[in-house]
Coordinates of C-alpha atoms in Angstrom, one line a residue:
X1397 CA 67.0 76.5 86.7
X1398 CA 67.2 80.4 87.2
X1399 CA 64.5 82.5 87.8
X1400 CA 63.4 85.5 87.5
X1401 CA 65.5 88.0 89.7
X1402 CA 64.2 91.6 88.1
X1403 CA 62.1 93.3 85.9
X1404 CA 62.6 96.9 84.1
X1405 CA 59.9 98.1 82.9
X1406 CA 58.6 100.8 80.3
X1407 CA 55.2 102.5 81.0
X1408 CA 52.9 100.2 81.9
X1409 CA 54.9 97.6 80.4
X1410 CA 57.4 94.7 81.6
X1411 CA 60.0 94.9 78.7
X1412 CA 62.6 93.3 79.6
X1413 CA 63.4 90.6 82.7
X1414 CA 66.7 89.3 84.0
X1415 CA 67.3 85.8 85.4
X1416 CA 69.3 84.9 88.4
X1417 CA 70.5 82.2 91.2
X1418 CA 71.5 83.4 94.2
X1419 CA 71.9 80.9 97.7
X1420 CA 72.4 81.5 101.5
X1421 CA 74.6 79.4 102.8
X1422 CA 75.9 79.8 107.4
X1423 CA 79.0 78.9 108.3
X1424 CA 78.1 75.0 109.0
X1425 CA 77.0 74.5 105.3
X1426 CA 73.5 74.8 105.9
X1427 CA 71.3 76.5 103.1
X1428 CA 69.1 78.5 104.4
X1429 CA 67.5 80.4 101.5
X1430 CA 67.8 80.2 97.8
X1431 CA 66.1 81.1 94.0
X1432 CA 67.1 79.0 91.1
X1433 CA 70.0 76.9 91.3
X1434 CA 72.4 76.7 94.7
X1435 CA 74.6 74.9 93.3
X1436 CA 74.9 77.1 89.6
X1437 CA 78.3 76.4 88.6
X1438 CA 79.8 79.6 87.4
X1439 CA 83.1 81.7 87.9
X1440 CA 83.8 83.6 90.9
X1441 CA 85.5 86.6 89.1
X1442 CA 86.7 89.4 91.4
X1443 CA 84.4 88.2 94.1
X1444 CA 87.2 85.9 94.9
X1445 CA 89.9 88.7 96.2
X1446 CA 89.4 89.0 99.3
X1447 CA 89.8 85.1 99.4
X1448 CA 92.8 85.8 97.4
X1449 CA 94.5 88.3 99.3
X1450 CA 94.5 85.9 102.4
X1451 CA 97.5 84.5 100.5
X1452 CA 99.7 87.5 100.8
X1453 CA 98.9 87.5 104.5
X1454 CA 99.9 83.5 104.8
X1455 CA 102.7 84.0 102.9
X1456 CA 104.1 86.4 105.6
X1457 CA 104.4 89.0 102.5
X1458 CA 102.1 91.2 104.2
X1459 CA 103.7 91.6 107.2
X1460 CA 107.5 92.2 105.6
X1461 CA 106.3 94.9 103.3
X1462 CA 104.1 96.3 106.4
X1463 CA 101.3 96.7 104.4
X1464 CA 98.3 98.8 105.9
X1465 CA 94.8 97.9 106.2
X1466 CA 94.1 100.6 103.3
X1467 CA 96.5 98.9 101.0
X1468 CA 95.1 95.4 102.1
X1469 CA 91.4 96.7 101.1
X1470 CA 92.9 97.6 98.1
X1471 CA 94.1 94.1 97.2
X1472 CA 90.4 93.0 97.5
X1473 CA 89.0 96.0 95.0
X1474 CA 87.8 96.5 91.5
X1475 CA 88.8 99.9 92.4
X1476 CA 88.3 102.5 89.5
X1477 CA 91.6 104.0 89.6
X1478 CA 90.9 107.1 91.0
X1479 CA 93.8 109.5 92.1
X1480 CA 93.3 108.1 95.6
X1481 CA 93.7 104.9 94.3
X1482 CA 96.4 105.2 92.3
X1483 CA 98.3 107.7 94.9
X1484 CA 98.1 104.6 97.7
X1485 CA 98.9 101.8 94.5
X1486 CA 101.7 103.8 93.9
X1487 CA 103.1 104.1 97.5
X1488 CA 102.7 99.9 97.6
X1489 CA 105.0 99.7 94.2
X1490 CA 107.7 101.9 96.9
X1491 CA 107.7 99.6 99.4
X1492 CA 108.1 96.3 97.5
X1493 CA 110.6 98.1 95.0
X1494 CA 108.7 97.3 92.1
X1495 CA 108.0 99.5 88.9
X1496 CA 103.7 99.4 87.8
X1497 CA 105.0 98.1 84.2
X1498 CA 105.8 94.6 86.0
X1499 CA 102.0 94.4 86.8
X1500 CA 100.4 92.0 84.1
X1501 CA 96.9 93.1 84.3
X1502 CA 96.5 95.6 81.6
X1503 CA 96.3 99.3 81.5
X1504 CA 92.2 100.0 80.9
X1505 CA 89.7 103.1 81.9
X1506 CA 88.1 103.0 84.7
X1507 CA 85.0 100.1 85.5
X1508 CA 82.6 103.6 86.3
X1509 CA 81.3 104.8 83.6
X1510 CA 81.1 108.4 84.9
X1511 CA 84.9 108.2 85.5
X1512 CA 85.9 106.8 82.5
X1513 CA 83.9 109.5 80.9
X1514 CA 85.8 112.2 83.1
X1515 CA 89.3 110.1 81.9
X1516 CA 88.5 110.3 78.4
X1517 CA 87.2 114.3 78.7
X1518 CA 90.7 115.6 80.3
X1519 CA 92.8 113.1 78.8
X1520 CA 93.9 111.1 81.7
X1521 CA 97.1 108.7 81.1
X1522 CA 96.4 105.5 81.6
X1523 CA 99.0 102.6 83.1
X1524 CA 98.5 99.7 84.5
X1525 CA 97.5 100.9 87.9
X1526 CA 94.5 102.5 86.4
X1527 CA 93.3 99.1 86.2
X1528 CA 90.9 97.8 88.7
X1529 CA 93.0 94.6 89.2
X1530 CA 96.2 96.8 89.9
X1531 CA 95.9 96.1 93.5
X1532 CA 95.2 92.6 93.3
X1533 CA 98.7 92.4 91.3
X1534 CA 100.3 94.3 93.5
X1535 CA 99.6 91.7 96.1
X1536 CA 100.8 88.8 93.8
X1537 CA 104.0 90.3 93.3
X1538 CA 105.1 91.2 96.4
X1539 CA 104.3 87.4 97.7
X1540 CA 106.2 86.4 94.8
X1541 CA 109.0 88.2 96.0
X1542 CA 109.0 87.4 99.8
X1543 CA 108.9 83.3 98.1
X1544 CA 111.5 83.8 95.8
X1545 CA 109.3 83.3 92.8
X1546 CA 109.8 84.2 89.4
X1547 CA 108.0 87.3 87.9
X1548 CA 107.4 87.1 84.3
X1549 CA 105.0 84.4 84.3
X1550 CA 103.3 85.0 87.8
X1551 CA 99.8 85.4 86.0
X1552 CA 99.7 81.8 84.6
X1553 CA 98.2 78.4 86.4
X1554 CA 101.4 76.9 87.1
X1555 CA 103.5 79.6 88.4
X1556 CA 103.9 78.6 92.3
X1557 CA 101.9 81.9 93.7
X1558 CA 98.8 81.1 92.0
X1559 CA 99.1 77.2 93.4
X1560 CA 99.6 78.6 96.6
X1561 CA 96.2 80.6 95.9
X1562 CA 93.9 78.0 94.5
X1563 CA 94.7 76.4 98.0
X1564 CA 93.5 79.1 99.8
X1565 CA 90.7 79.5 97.7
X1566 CA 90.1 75.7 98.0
X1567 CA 90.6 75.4 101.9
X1568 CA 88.3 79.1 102.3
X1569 CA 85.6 77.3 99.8
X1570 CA 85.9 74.1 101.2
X1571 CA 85.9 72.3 97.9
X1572 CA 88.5 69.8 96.5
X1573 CA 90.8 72.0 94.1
X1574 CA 90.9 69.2 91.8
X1575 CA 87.2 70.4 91.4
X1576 CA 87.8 74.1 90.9
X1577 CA 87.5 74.9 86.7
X1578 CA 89.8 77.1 86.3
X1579 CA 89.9 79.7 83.2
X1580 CA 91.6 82.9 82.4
X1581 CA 90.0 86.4 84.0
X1582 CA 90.1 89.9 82.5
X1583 CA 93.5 91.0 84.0
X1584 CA 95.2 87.4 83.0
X1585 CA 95.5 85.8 86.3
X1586 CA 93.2 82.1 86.6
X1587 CA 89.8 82.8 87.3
X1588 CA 87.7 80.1 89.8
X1589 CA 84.9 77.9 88.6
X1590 CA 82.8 76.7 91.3
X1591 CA 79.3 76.3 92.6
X1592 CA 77.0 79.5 94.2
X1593 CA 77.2 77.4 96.8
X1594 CA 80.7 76.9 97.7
X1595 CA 81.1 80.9 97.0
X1596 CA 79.0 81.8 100.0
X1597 CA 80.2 78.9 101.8
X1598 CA 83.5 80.9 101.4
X1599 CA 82.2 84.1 102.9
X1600 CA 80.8 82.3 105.7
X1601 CA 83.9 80.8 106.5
X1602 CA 85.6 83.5 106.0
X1603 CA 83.4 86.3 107.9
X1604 CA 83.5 83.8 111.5
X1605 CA 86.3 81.9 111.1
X1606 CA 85.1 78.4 111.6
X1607 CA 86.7 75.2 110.1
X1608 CA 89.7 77.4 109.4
X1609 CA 93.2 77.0 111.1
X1610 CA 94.6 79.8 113.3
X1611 CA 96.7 81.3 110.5
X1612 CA 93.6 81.3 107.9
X1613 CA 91.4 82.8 110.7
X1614 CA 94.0 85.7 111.6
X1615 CA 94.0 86.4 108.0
X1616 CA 90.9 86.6 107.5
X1617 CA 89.9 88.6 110.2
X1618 CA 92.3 91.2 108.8
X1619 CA 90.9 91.2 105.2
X1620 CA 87.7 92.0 107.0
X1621 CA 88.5 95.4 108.8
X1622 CA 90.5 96.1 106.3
X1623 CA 87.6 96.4 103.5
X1624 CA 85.1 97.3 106.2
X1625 CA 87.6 99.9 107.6
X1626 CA 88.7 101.6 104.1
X1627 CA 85.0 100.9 101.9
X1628 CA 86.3 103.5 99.3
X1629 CA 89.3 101.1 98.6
X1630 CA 86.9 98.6 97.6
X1631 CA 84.9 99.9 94.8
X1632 CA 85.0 104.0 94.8
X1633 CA 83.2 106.7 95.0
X1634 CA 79.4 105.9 94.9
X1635 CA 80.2 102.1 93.9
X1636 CA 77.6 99.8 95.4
X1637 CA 80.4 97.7 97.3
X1638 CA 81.8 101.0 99.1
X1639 CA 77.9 102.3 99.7
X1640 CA 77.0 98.8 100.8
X1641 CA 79.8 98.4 103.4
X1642 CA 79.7 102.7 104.2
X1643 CA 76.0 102.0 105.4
X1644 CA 76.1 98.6 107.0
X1645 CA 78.5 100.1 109.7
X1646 CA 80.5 96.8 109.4
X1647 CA 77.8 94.0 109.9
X1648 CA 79.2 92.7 106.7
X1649 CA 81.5 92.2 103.6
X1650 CA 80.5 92.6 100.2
X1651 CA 82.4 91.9 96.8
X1652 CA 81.5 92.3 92.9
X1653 CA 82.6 89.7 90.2
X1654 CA 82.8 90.4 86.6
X1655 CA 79.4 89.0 84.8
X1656 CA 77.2 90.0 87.4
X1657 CA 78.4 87.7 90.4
X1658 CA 78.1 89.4 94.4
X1659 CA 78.9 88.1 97.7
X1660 CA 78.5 88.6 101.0
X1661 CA 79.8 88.1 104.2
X1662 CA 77.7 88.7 107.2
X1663 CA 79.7 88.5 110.6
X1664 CA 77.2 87.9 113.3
X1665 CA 75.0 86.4 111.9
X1666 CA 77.6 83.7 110.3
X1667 CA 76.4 83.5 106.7
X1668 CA 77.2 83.8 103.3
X1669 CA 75.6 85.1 100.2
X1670 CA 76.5 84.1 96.7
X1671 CA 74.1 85.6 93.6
X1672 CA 74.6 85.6 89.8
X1673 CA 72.8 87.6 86.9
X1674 CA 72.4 84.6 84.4
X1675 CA 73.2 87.2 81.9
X1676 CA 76.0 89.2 83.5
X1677 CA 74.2 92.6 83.3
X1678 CA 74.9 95.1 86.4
X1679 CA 71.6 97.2 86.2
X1680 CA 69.8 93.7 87.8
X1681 CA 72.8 93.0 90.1
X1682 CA 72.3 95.7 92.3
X1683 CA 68.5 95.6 92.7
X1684 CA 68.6 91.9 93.4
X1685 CA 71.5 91.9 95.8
X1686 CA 69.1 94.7 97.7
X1687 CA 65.9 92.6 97.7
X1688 CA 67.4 89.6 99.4
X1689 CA 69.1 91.7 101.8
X1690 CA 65.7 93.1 102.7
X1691 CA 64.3 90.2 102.6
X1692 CA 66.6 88.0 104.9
X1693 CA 66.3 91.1 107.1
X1694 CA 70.3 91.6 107.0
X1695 CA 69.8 95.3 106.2
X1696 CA 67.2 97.6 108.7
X1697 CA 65.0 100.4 107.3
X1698 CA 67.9 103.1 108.0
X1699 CA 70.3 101.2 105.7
X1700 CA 68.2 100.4 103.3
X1701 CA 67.5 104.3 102.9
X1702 CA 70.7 105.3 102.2
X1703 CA 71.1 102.5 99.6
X1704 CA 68.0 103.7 97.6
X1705 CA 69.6 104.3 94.9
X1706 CA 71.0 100.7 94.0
X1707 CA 67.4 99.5 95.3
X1708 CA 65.0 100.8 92.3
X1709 CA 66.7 102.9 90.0
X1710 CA 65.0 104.3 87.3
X1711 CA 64.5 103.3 83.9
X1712 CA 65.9 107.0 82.1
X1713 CA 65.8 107.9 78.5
X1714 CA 68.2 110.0 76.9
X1715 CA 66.9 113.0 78.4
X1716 CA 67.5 111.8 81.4
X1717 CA 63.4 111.8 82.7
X1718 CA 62.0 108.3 83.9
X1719 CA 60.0 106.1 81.8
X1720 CA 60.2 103.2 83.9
X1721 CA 62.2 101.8 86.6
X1722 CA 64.2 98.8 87.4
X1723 CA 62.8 96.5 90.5
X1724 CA 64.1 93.3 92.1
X1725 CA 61.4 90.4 92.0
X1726 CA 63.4 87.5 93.4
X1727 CA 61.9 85.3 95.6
X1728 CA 64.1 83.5 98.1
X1729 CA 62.8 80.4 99.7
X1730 CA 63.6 79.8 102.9
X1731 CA 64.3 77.0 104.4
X1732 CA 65.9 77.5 107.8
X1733 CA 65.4 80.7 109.8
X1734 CA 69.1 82.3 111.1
X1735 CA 68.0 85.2 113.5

């Protein structure tokens, strides 16, 4: 059963909790921490690109279409469609030939509120590289191209590019496909139902390489500079996945999923973290995320500094002054030390 992963408060008052699970999990399969439920079954959402992304590596697409580390990082995103974003989206669609209205994922405002906001004020245009999923896409298409595979329905479960991915994401994972629930995410492509568990098993995996062939470790080392190498591609400015990486100097990986999910890769030390809000509300995500970070001593004092902000942000009304504040209570039990 979850627990409870953060409390806001209101003057002296606890108004309002959030529940979570959230598991650590090394790269042998070994828990070594967890609150609630390890084994929540939930979807992975967006957390799952950088798993994803290994395909257009494997496929050799990456490597026709020279793709650079920046526009690998940018595969793994739920970017917010800045100019830089779209300026390097647009120089991928160039090399595979490809016009953006091919991309299935939707033309939507940006995931950051304060952008969207600064969209909507000067009237932005919006297309479907705009979308944080555009990258992802991107990806997808230009394997389906270096197959030979049909474009008009790459986006559904039985095209062959998203059977070569649930592979991937079954071998990464190590969990029988057959087992994966699979369901429909925001931008249209299948979405992967699994256990916390088997989510930061993935990361683990993926972060060190082990139980993987040559060709899945290769690819995977390369989807980790690349988002630990371009942090901005990942999220945007001030997004907690680009701070997170920015100020970890490259001791790890970290990726958000729609509905409150995170994980996180941590290279050295071998391990993978998997968390979800039970409720899918950001404003606990972040402060959680921190706490356990802290806790399993991942981050040091000087990172944790310049991630303040996502540790306890305030509780603001709408004149902006602080009536309260937002603070991570989780409680990880630990059950096998990794230092």
């Amino acid at each position: 059963m979850s627990e409870i992963f953060v409390e806001v408060t209101r003057g002296p008052l606890v108004e309002c909790i959030h529940r979570g699970d959230a598991v650590v999990v090394d790269y042998r399969g070994r828990v070594l921490a967890y609150s609630g439920d390890a084994y929540k079954v939930t979807y992975i959402r967006s957390a799952a690109k950088p798993i994803q992304t290994m395909n257009v590596i494997l496929s050799g697409a990456a490597d026709r279409f020279k793709f650079t580390d920046k526009e690998l990082a940018i595969m793994c995103a739920s970017h917010y469609g800045e100019d830089f974003h779209v300026k390097t989206l647009s120089e991928m669609l160039n090399k595979i030939n490809i016009k953006r209205e091919a991309l299935l994922c939707g033309e939507t405002y940006s995931i950051n509120q304060a952008y969207r906001q600064k969209q909507l004020k000067e009237n932005h245009q919006i297309t479907t590289l705009n979308c944080d999923c555009s990258g992802k896409h991107i990806g997808v298409i230009a394997t389906c191209l270096h197959k030979g595979y049909g474009l008009i329905d790459y986006n559904t479960n039985e095209h062959p590019v998203q059977r070569d991915t649930l592979e991937v994401v079954a071998n990464v994972c190590d969990i029988d496909k057959e087992k994966i629930i699979l369901g429909v995410d925001g931008c249209s492509v299948p979405v992967f139902g699994m256990p916390l568990y088997n989510m930061a098993l993935g990361y683990a995996r993926m972060v060190t390489g082990y139980g993987l062939n040559d060709d899945y470790k290769a690819a995977a080392e390369r989807i980790y500079n690349s988002m630990v190498s371009y942090p901005e591609m990942v999220a945007g400015t001030n997004g907690f996945c680009t701070e997170l990486m920015k100020a970890a100097d490259g001791k790890l990986i970290g990726k958000l999923g729609a509905e409150a999910v995170y994980c996180i890769g941590v290279k050295d030390l071998g391990v993978g973290i998997a968390v979800k809000i039970e409720d899918g509300n950001y404003r606990a995500l972040y402060p959680a995320v921190m706490k356990i970070l802290e806790d399993m001593k991942i981050l040091n004092y000087s990172e944790i500094s310049r991630l303040s902000n996502f540790k306890n942000p305030p509780n603001l009304n709408n004149k902006g002054v602080k009536v309260g504040e937002i603070r991570a209570v989780v409680d990880m039990k630990k059950i096998k030390e990794f230092h």
